[in-house]
mmCIF file of C-alpha atoms in Angstrom:
data_model
loop_
_atom_site.group_PDB
_atom_site.id
_atom_site.type_symbol
_atom_site.label_atom_id
_atom_site.label_comp_id
_atom_site.label_asym_id
_atom_site.label_seq_id
_atom_site.Cartn_x
_atom_site.Cartn_y
_atom_site.Cartn_z
ATOM 1 C CA MET A 746 9.747 10.801 -9.419
ATOM 2 C CA GLN A 747 5.960 10.717 -10.629
ATOM 3 C CA LYS A 748 6.095 7.120 -11.268
ATOM 4 C CA THR A 749 7.004 6.375 -7.887
ATOM 5 C CA ILE A 750 4.453 8.789 -6.357
ATOM 6 C CA HIS A 751 1.751 6.921 -8.580
ATOM 7 C CA ALA A 752 3.236 3.676 -7.363
ATOM 8 C CA LEU A 753 3.059 4.757 -3.535
ATOM 9 C CA GLU A 754 -0.625 6.028 -3.974
ATOM 10 C CA SER A 755 -1.580 2.847 -5.913
ATOM 11 C CA ARG A 756 -0.885 0.335 -3.100
ATOM 12 C CA PHE A 757 -4.103 -1.339 -2.019
ATOM 13 C CA GLN A 758 -3.173 -2.182 1.637
ATOM 14 C CA ARG A 759 -0.450 0.412 2.762
ATOM 15 C CA ARG A 760 -1.208 4.075 2.847
ATOM 16 C CA VAL A 761 0.936 5.192 5.598
ATOM 17 C CA TYR A 762 4.684 5.721 5.319
ATOM 18 C CA ARG A 763 7.614 7.487 7.235
ATOM 19 C CA VAL A 764 9.075 10.412 5.417
ATOM 20 C CA ARG A 765 12.431 9.053 5.568
ATOM 21 C CA ASP A 766 11.103 5.788 4.076
ATOM 22 C CA ILE A 767 9.632 7.565 1.077
ATOM 23 C CA GLU A 768 12.972 9.371 0.682
ATOM 24 C CA LYS A 769 14.618 6.115 0.010
ATOM 25 C CA LEU A 770 12.363 5.709 -2.753
ATOM 26 C CA GLY A 771 13.748 8.697 -4.284
ATOM 27 C CA ILE A 772 10.979 11.394 -3.330
ATOM 28 C CA SER A 773 12.662 14.189 -1.475
ATOM 29 C CA GLN A 774 11.511 15.080 1.972
ATOM 30 C CA SER A 775 10.633 18.725 0.779
ATOM 31 C CA THR A 776 8.493 17.125 -2.048
ATOM 32 C CA THR A 777 6.554 14.943 0.486
ATOM 33 C CA TYR A 778 6.005 17.650 2.865
ATOM 34 C CA ARG A 779 4.733 19.937 0.076
ATOM 35 C CA ARG A 780 2.356 17.210 -0.911
ATOM 36 C CA ALA A 781 1.204 16.818 2.715
ATOM 37 C CA ARG A 782 0.316 20.568 3.156
ATOM 38 C CA ALA A 783 -3.318 21.176 4.006
ATOM 39 C CA ASP A 784 -3.942 22.102 0.189
ATOM 40 C CA GLY A 785 -2.243 18.855 -0.862
ATOM 41 C CA PRO A 786 -3.103 15.442 -2.215
ATOM 42 C CA TRP A 787 -1.437 13.653 0.958
ATOM 43 C CA THR A 788 -2.024 14.063 4.598
ATOM 44 C CA ARG A 789 0.357 14.518 7.549
ATOM 45 C CA LEU A 790 -0.752 12.166 10.518
ATOM 46 C CA ALA A 791 2.373 12.639 12.792
ATOM 47 C CA PRO A 792 5.663 14.212 12.936
ATOM 48 C CA GLY A 793 7.659 12.242 10.129
ATOM 49 C CA VAL A 794 4.760 10.304 8.928
ATOM 50 C CA VAL A 795 2.157 10.851 6.143
ATOM 51 C CA LEU A 796 -0.847 9.170 4.573
ATOM 52 C CA VAL A 797 -0.224 8.992 0.775
ATOM 53 C CA ALA A 798 -3.974 10.140 0.237
ATOM 54 C CA PRO A 799 -6.160 12.957 1.042
ATOM 55 C CA GLY A 800 -7.768 12.850 4.485
ATOM 56 C CA PRO A 801 -9.647 12.180 6.701
ATOM 57 C CA PRO A 802 -7.691 9.220 7.498
ATOM 58 C CA THR A 803 -9.104 6.093 8.843
ATOM 59 C CA LEU A 804 -8.802 4.483 12.453
ATOM 60 C CA HIS A 805 -6.406 1.933 10.917
ATOM 61 C CA ASP A 806 -4.284 4.784 9.137
ATOM 62 C CA ARG A 807 -4.074 6.425 12.514
ATOM 63 C CA ILE A 808 -2.930 3.288 14.196
ATOM 64 C CA GLN A 809 -0.294 2.696 11.515
ATOM 65 C CA ALA A 810 0.948 6.243 11.960
ATOM 66 C CA ALA A 811 1.320 5.880 15.658
ATOM 67 C CA LEU A 812 3.111 2.645 15.566
ATOM 68 C CA LEU A 813 5.589 3.977 13.043
ATOM 69 C CA ARG A 814 6.218 6.886 15.343
ATOM 70 C CA ALA A 815 6.487 4.745 18.293
ATOM 71 C CA GLY A 816 9.041 2.448 16.873
ATOM 72 C CA PRO A 817 9.838 -1.297 17.519
ATOM 73 C CA GLY A 818 8.120 -3.228 20.273
ATOM 74 C CA ALA A 819 5.137 -0.873 20.758
ATOM 75 C CA VAL A 820 1.796 -2.024 21.613
ATOM 76 C CA VAL A 821 -1.713 -0.706 20.973
ATOM 77 C CA THR A 822 -3.743 -0.724 24.137
ATOM 78 C CA GLY A 823 -6.748 0.902 25.685
ATOM 79 C CA LEU A 824 -10.230 1.563 23.902
ATOM 80 C CA VAL A 825 -8.598 1.028 20.430
ATOM 81 C CA ALA A 826 -7.163 -2.370 21.391
ATOM 82 C CA ALA A 827 -10.371 -3.365 23.064
ATOM 83 C CA HIS A 828 -12.233 -2.408 20.106
ATOM 84 C CA LEU A 829 -9.992 -4.712 17.868
ATOM 85 C CA HIS A 830 -10.739 -7.476 20.268
ATOM 86 C CA GLY A 831 -14.315 -7.073 19.718
ATOM 87 C CA ILE A 832 -15.024 -6.001 23.232
ATOM 88 C CA ALA A 833 -16.401 -2.478 22.777
ATOM 89 C CA ALA A 834 -17.061 0.102 20.139
ATOM 90 C CA PRO A 835 -14.906 3.191 20.638
ATOM 91 C CA PRO A 836 -16.246 6.571 21.039
ATOM 92 C CA ASP A 837 -16.133 9.221 18.539
ATOM 93 C CA GLU A 838 -12.769 10.501 17.957
ATOM 94 C CA VAL A 839 -11.062 7.962 20.267
ATOM 95 C CA GLU A 840 -7.541 8.483 21.419
ATOM 96 C CA VAL A 841 -5.049 5.886 20.008
ATOM 97 C CA HIS A 842 -3.152 4.659 23.095
ATOM 98 C CA VAL A 843 0.271 3.102 22.500
ATOM 99 C CA LEU A 844 2.431 1.548 25.061
ATOM 100 C CA ILE A 845 6.401 1.907 24.483
ATOM 101 C CA PRO A 846 9.454 0.566 26.486
ATOM 102 C CA HIS A 847 10.062 2.727 29.371
ATOM 103 C CA SER A 848 13.512 3.470 28.043
ATOM 104 C CA ARG A 849 12.068 5.236 25.147
ATOM 105 C CA LYS A 850 10.794 8.775 24.868
ATOM 106 C CA VAL A 851 8.060 9.649 22.210
ATOM 107 C CA GLN A 852 6.143 12.892 22.052
ATOM 108 C CA SER A 853 2.587 12.652 22.048
ATOM 109 C CA TYR A 854 0.407 14.427 19.579
ATOM 110 C CA ALA A 855 -3.184 15.185 19.097
ATOM 111 C CA GLY A 856 -5.357 11.958 19.103
ATOM 112 C CA THR A 857 -2.439 9.692 20.115
ATOM 113 C CA ARG A 858 -0.901 9.089 23.227
ATOM 114 C CA PHE A 859 2.531 7.438 24.023
ATOM 115 C CA GLU A 860 2.826 5.688 27.643
ATOM 116 C CA ARG A 861 6.146 4.490 28.815
ATOM 117 C CA THR A 862 5.819 1.319 30.837
ATOM 118 C CA THR A 863 7.998 -1.145 32.495
ATOM 119 C CA ARG A 864 5.143 -3.646 31.940
ATOM 120 C CA LEU A 865 5.116 -4.053 28.378
ATOM 121 C CA PRO A 866 2.877 -6.872 27.423
ATOM 122 C CA ARG A 867 3.540 -9.473 24.824
ATOM 123 C CA PRO A 868 1.393 -8.409 21.782
ATOM 124 C CA VAL A 869 -1.625 -10.193 20.579
ATOM 125 C CA TYR A 870 -1.941 -9.352 16.825
ATOM 126 C CA VAL A 871 -5.439 -8.548 15.515
ATOM 127 C CA ASN A 872 -5.580 -7.708 11.655
ATOM 128 C CA GLY A 873 -1.734 -7.356 11.739
ATOM 129 C CA VAL A 874 -1.933 -4.806 14.640
ATOM 130 C CA PRO A 875 0.111 -5.657 17.797
ATOM 131 C CA THR A 876 -2.333 -5.148 20.503
ATOM 132 C CA ALA A 877 -2.273 -5.508 24.422
ATOM 133 C CA PRO A 878 -4.199 -8.832 25.689
ATOM 134 C CA PRO A 879 -7.830 -7.881 26.399
ATOM 135 C CA VAL A 880 -7.493 -7.667 30.024
ATOM 136 C CA ARG A 881 -4.818 -5.111 29.866
ATOM 137 C CA ALA A 882 -6.305 -3.244 26.811
ATOM 138 C CA VAL A 883 -9.560 -3.013 28.817
ATOM 139 C CA MET A 884 -7.954 -1.794 32.145
ATOM 140 C CA ASP A 885 -5.836 0.678 30.274
ATOM 141 C CA GLY A 886 -9.044 1.993 28.522
ATOM 142 C CA ALA A 887 -11.120 1.890 31.961
ATOM 143 C CA ARG A 888 -8.726 4.479 33.660
ATOM 144 C CA THR A 889 -8.825 7.334 30.949
ATOM 145 C CA PHE A 890 -11.307 9.302 32.983
ATOM 146 C CA ARG A 891 -14.549 8.761 31.119
ATOM 147 C CA THR A 892 -18.147 8.626 32.590
ATOM 148 C CA TRP A 893 -19.214 6.025 35.218
ATOM 149 C CA ALA A 894 -21.568 4.673 32.738
ATOM 150 C CA PHE A 895 -19.317 4.266 30.026
ATOM 151 C CA THR A 896 -16.540 2.715 32.113
ATOM 152 C CA GLN A 897 -19.090 0.494 33.632
ATOM 153 C CA ARG A 898 -20.334 -0.844 30.230
ATOM 154 C CA LEU A 899 -16.766 -1.351 28.945
ATOM 155 C CA LEU A 900 -15.991 -3.501 32.077
ATOM 156 C CA ARG A 901 -19.374 -5.360 31.678
ATOM 157 C CA ASP A 902 -18.876 -6.032 27.978
ATOM 158 C CA ALA A 903 -15.391 -7.294 28.783
ATOM 159 C CA ILE A 904 -16.570 -9.636 31.229
ATOM 160 C CA ARG A 905 -19.403 -10.839 29.012
ATOM 161 C CA LYS A 906 -17.465 -11.108 25.644
ATOM 162 C CA ALA A 907 -13.823 -11.996 26.598
ATOM 163 C CA ALA A 908 -13.118 -15.193 28.344
ATOM 164 C CA GLU A 909 -9.569 -13.752 29.573
ATOM 165 C CA CYS A 910 -11.642 -10.854 31.255
ATOM 166 C CA THR A 911 -12.820 -12.503 34.211
ATOM 167 C CA LEU A 912 -13.628 -10.266 37.446
ATOM 168 C CA ILE A 913 -10.516 -11.513 38.978
ATOM 169 C CA ALA A 914 -8.477 -10.885 36.185
ATOM 170 C CA LEU A 915 -9.233 -7.358 35.784
ATOM 171 C CA ILE A 916 -8.800 -6.525 39.369
ATOM 172 C CA THR A 917 -5.392 -8.187 39.412
ATOM 173 C CA GLU A 918 -4.429 -6.168 36.451
ATOM 174 C CA MET A 919 -5.784 -3.037 38.026
ATOM 175 C CA GLU A 920 -3.608 -3.499 40.990
ATOM 176 C CA ALA A 921 -0.561 -4.536 39.001
ATOM 177 C CA GLY A 922 -0.548 -1.375 36.883
ATOM 178 C CA SER A 923 -0.480 2.476 37.281
ATOM 179 C CA ARG A 924 -2.679 3.786 39.877
ATOM 180 C CA ARG A 925 -3.566 6.887 38.081
ATOM 181 C CA GLY A 926 -7.296 7.038 36.989
ATOM 182 C CA THR A 927 -8.279 3.913 38.690
ATOM 183 C CA ALA A 928 -10.672 5.276 41.156
ATOM 184 C CA VAL A 929 -13.746 4.972 38.968
ATOM 185 C CA PRO A 930 -13.014 1.499 37.603
ATOM 186 C CA ARG A 931 -11.996 0.225 41.183
ATOM 187 C CA ALA A 932 -15.364 1.314 42.563
ATOM 188 C CA ILE A 933 -17.288 -0.269 39.521
ATOM 189 C CA LEU A 934 -15.464 -3.495 40.082
ATOM 190 C CA ARG A 935 -16.156 -3.303 44.009
ATOM 191 C CA THR A 936 -19.841 -3.224 42.966
ATOM 192 C CA PHE A 937 -19.492 -6.187 40.589
ATOM 193 C CA ARG A 938 -17.780 -8.046 43.156
ATOM 194 C CA ASN A 939 -20.606 -7.468 45.504
ATOM 195 C CA GLY A 940 -23.088 -8.410 42.904
ATOM 196 C CA THR A 941 -24.949 -5.144 42.720
ATOM 197 C CA PRO A 942 -23.567 -3.080 39.916
ATOM 198 C CA PRO A 943 -25.225 0.595 39.947
ATOM 199 C CA LEU A 944 -27.579 1.469 37.289
ATOM 200 C CA HIS A 945 -27.207 5.421 37.276
ATOM 201 C CA ASP A 946 -24.757 7.616 35.515
ATOM 202 C CA ARG A 947 -22.064 9.242 37.288
ATOM 203 C CA PRO A 948 -19.444 11.578 35.894
ATOM 204 C CA ALA A 949 -15.886 10.624 36.316
ATOM 205 C CA ARG A 950 -13.046 13.256 37.144
ATOM 206 C CA PRO A 951 -12.185 15.117 33.947
ATOM 207 C CA PRO A 952 -8.887 14.425 32.706
ATOM 208 C CA ARG A 953 -5.932 16.770 33.458
ATOM 209 C CA PRO A 954 -4.392 18.634 30.435
ATOM 210 C CA ALA A 955 -1.397 16.668 29.144
ATOM 211 C CA THR A 956 1.712 18.517 29.787
ATOM 212 C CA GLU A 957 4.444 15.751 29.447
ATOM 213 C CA ALA A 958 5.923 14.550 26.517
ATOM 214 C CA SER A 959 4.953 10.970 27.464
ATOM 215 C CA ARG A 960 3.418 9.371 30.662
ATOM 216 C CA ALA A 961 5.261 6.794 32.691
ATOM 217 C CA ALA A 962 3.459 3.815 33.996
ATOM 218 C CA ALA A 963 4.573 1.473 36.869
#
């Protein structure tokens, strides 16, 4: 078993595994969870998912954990996906936002949010990560209740850096998706359309505490 543990820890590219997959290699679940305790050499990232190294996890580790937890067909969206597309640098402690099929229910956990949707986009792979196309990623990020200035900068950067993110494309995506959280980006896009983007900061409405296992999108 020690040889198997050493082999897992020595792999260069993969560091995140489901507990049940580790069990198939001959390491019991009890051993894995013991090693993933706060004082252990591994790190628990999500229910049933561990990092076979001491923390803290990288953003890539957190993305991999979220995708393993979400299951097949999941797509990373929002600020993390926008960052992977080269559009924006995510803020500190950014939430990993993952879209899943509407028929699936996955419990969100600290730092990671799963959103059920009937509009699951075809993924664009960036460094092996299935991400939402730039327009969808940006609009999902824009409706996360951040400040006016942050949202304005995100939308400006998208239009400037990503050819797909035209003003019309962003407005079309906003109208096609969930209306939750669109008040601020809607107002900002209206100023862009009028040619007079505001220069002052304005706080967005703070987010409501998450109480649902996962959120449904239209």
